[in-house]
Structure formats: C-alpha cells, structure tokens
Amino acid sequence: QIVPLVAKLVGNSPRYHRAESTEYSILVIGVPNVGKSSLINSLRRLHLKKGKATAVGGEPGITKAVLTRIQVCEKPLMYLVDTPGVLPPKLGDVETGMKLALCGAIRDHLVGEDIMADYLLYALNKQQQFGYVRRYGLAKACDDIEPVLRRVALAQGRTQKVKVLTGTGNVNMTMLNYPAAAYEFLRDFRAGRLGRVTLD
C-alpha cells in the first residue's frame, strides 16, 4: 500500500510538477530500531524482486549514516533514503526513556539490563500481563526481580564459574548469571514470548 499511496500523494501535489524529473526520492526517518531498513528491504523485495540493500539488526545503531538512494520501485521510479534513528537530545522523563530502552531504541548497556528487567517486571505486573509466570514456571506473580531472574537463569542454564578466595585457597564455584538472565528476560519480551504487551 505504501508505494501507490506515496505516488498518489506526490502526483497530486503541485509543488512536485516544477521539474521534468519523474523520479521520487523519499527519506525514511524514525526512532532507532523501529524497522526503517527492514521496510526499505521489504519494499525492494516486493516491487523489484531483489534482495536486501541495507543492513538490519535487532539493536539500535546498525545504520550509522545517511545512505545513498536505494531503488525500491520501477514504475513509478522511486528511491528511498535510509537514515540512522533519531531521538530527541533530552527525553521528557525517566519512564519514557525506560520504555524506549525496553523497545530497543536505546542500547541496553547504556541503561543497564538489570534496571531494565526490573522496570519490565513492574510494567508487566501493572498491566496484569502474567505471561512470565507461565513461561518461567513461577508459583505466582511477584514484584521482586531477583526470584524471576533466578528462575530464568535456571531455566536457560545461565551460569558462570567464579573463583572464590577462602582461608584454604581458591575454590571454583558455579553461580547463577543474573546479568545474562536479565538479558534473556528482555529478549523474551521483545520476541513476544511474554505475550502481546504495549508499554503505553
């Protein structure tokens, strides 16, 4: 629906009839990690039957510069220009920032996976979305992130070997890897494995 709609909008606008050129260049903009590059690749695949022209990934910052024009359609001749994601330099409040981070618009390590996991649990409980209880085999919903991450770590086998200094020397111990469990919790949410959740 996008290409015909754009062609119609451009065709009906008098400002585009000043030049002889009949090609359209369209800039694709939006917050990071919403699928701008994926949209361009899909349109290209659909209208030109050609493979992807721009790299995509499940984290923000894959597109680092305004790229050259990418042809997505022959008739009408249409080019899309991919851009890096843009966010306002200052977010309105912390909660908005947390929601953007959970959706992958801000890199996880800049906020902290543990903080994000804690906020995610809060958001899920607030909306009474208890898919995590079933997924991780918890007895019931809880407000404390620690038992949830413990269950995630056990279920996913997220452990780490740690050297512990004792009075008789070093001892190697296997401990649960909570940062890895927090990352898994976030991944499950983003993949829709905790249910269809809208943060707003």
CSV table of N, CA, C and O in Angstrom, one decimal, residues 5-19 21 24:
chain,number,residue,atom,x,y,z
A,5,LEU,N,0.4,4.7,-2.5
A,5,LEU,CA,0.0,5.9,-1.7
A,5,LEU,C,1.0,7.1,-1.9
A,5,LEU,O,0.5,8.2,-2.2
A,6,VAL,N,2.3,6.8,-1.8
A,6,VAL,CA,3.3,7.8,-2.0
A,6,VAL,C,3.2,8.4,-3.4
A,6,VAL,O,3.2,9.7,-3.6
A,7,ALA,N,3.1,7.6,-4.4
A,7,ALA,CA,3.0,8.0,-5.8
A,7,ALA,C,1.7,8.9,-6.0
A,7,ALA,O,1.8,10.0,-6.6
A,8,LYS,N,0.6,8.6,-5.3
A,8,LYS,CA,-0.6,9.4,-5.4
A,8,LYS,C,-0.4,10.7,-4.7
A,8,LYS,O,-0.8,11.8,-5.3
A,9,LEU,N,0.1,10.7,-3.5
A,9,LEU,CA,0.4,12.0,-2.8
A,9,LEU,C,1.3,12.9,-3.6
A,9,LEU,O,1.0,14.1,-3.6
A,10,VAL,N,2.4,12.4,-4.1
A,10,VAL,CA,3.3,13.2,-4.8
A,10,VAL,C,2.7,13.7,-6.1
A,10,VAL,O,2.8,14.8,-6.5
A,11,GLY,N,1.9,12.8,-6.8
A,11,GLY,CA,1.3,13.2,-8.1
A,11,GLY,C,0.2,14.2,-7.9
A,11,GLY,O,0.0,15.1,-8.8
A,12,ASN,N,-0.4,14.3,-6.8
A,12,ASN,CA,-1.5,15.3,-6.5
A,12,ASN,C,-1.0,16.6,-5.9
A,12,ASN,O,-1.7,17.5,-5.7
A,13,SER,N,0.3,16.6,-5.7
A,13,SER,CA,0.9,17.9,-5.0
A,13,SER,C,1.5,18.7,-6.1
A,13,SER,O,2.4,18.3,-6.8
A,14,PRO,N,1.0,20.0,-6.3
A,14,PRO,CA,1.5,20.9,-7.3
A,14,PRO,C,3.0,21.2,-7.2
A,14,PRO,O,3.7,21.5,-8.2
A,15,ARG,N,3.6,21.1,-6.0
A,15,ARG,CA,5.0,21.6,-5.8
A,15,ARG,C,6.0,20.6,-6.5
A,15,ARG,O,7.1,20.9,-6.8
A,16,TYR,N,5.5,19.4,-6.8
A,16,TYR,CA,6.4,18.4,-7.5
A,16,TYR,C,6.3,18.5,-9.0
A,16,TYR,O,7.0,17.7,-9.7
A,17,HIS,N,5.6,19.4,-9.6
A,17,HIS,CA,5.4,19.4,-11.0
A,17,HIS,C,6.3,20.5,-11.6
A,17,HIS,O,6.2,20.8,-12.8
A,18,ARG,N,7.2,21.0,-10.8
A,18,ARG,CA,8.1,22.1,-11.4
A,18,ARG,C,9.3,21.6,-12.2
A,18,ARG,O,9.8,22.3,-12.9
A,19,ALA,N,9.6,20.3,-11.9
A,19,ALA,CA,10.8,19.7,-12.6
A,19,ALA,C,10.3,18.7,-13.6
A,19,ALA,O,9.2,18.2,-13.5
A,21,SER,N,11.8,15.9,-14.0
A,21,SER,CA,12.1,14.5,-13.5
A,21,SER,C,10.9,13.9,-12.9
A,21,SER,O,10.1,14.5,-12.3
A,24,TYR,N,11.0,9.8,-7.8
A,24,TYR,CA,10.8,10.3,-6.4
A,24,TYR,C,11.9,9.8,-5.5
A,24,TYR,O,12.3,8.7,-5.5
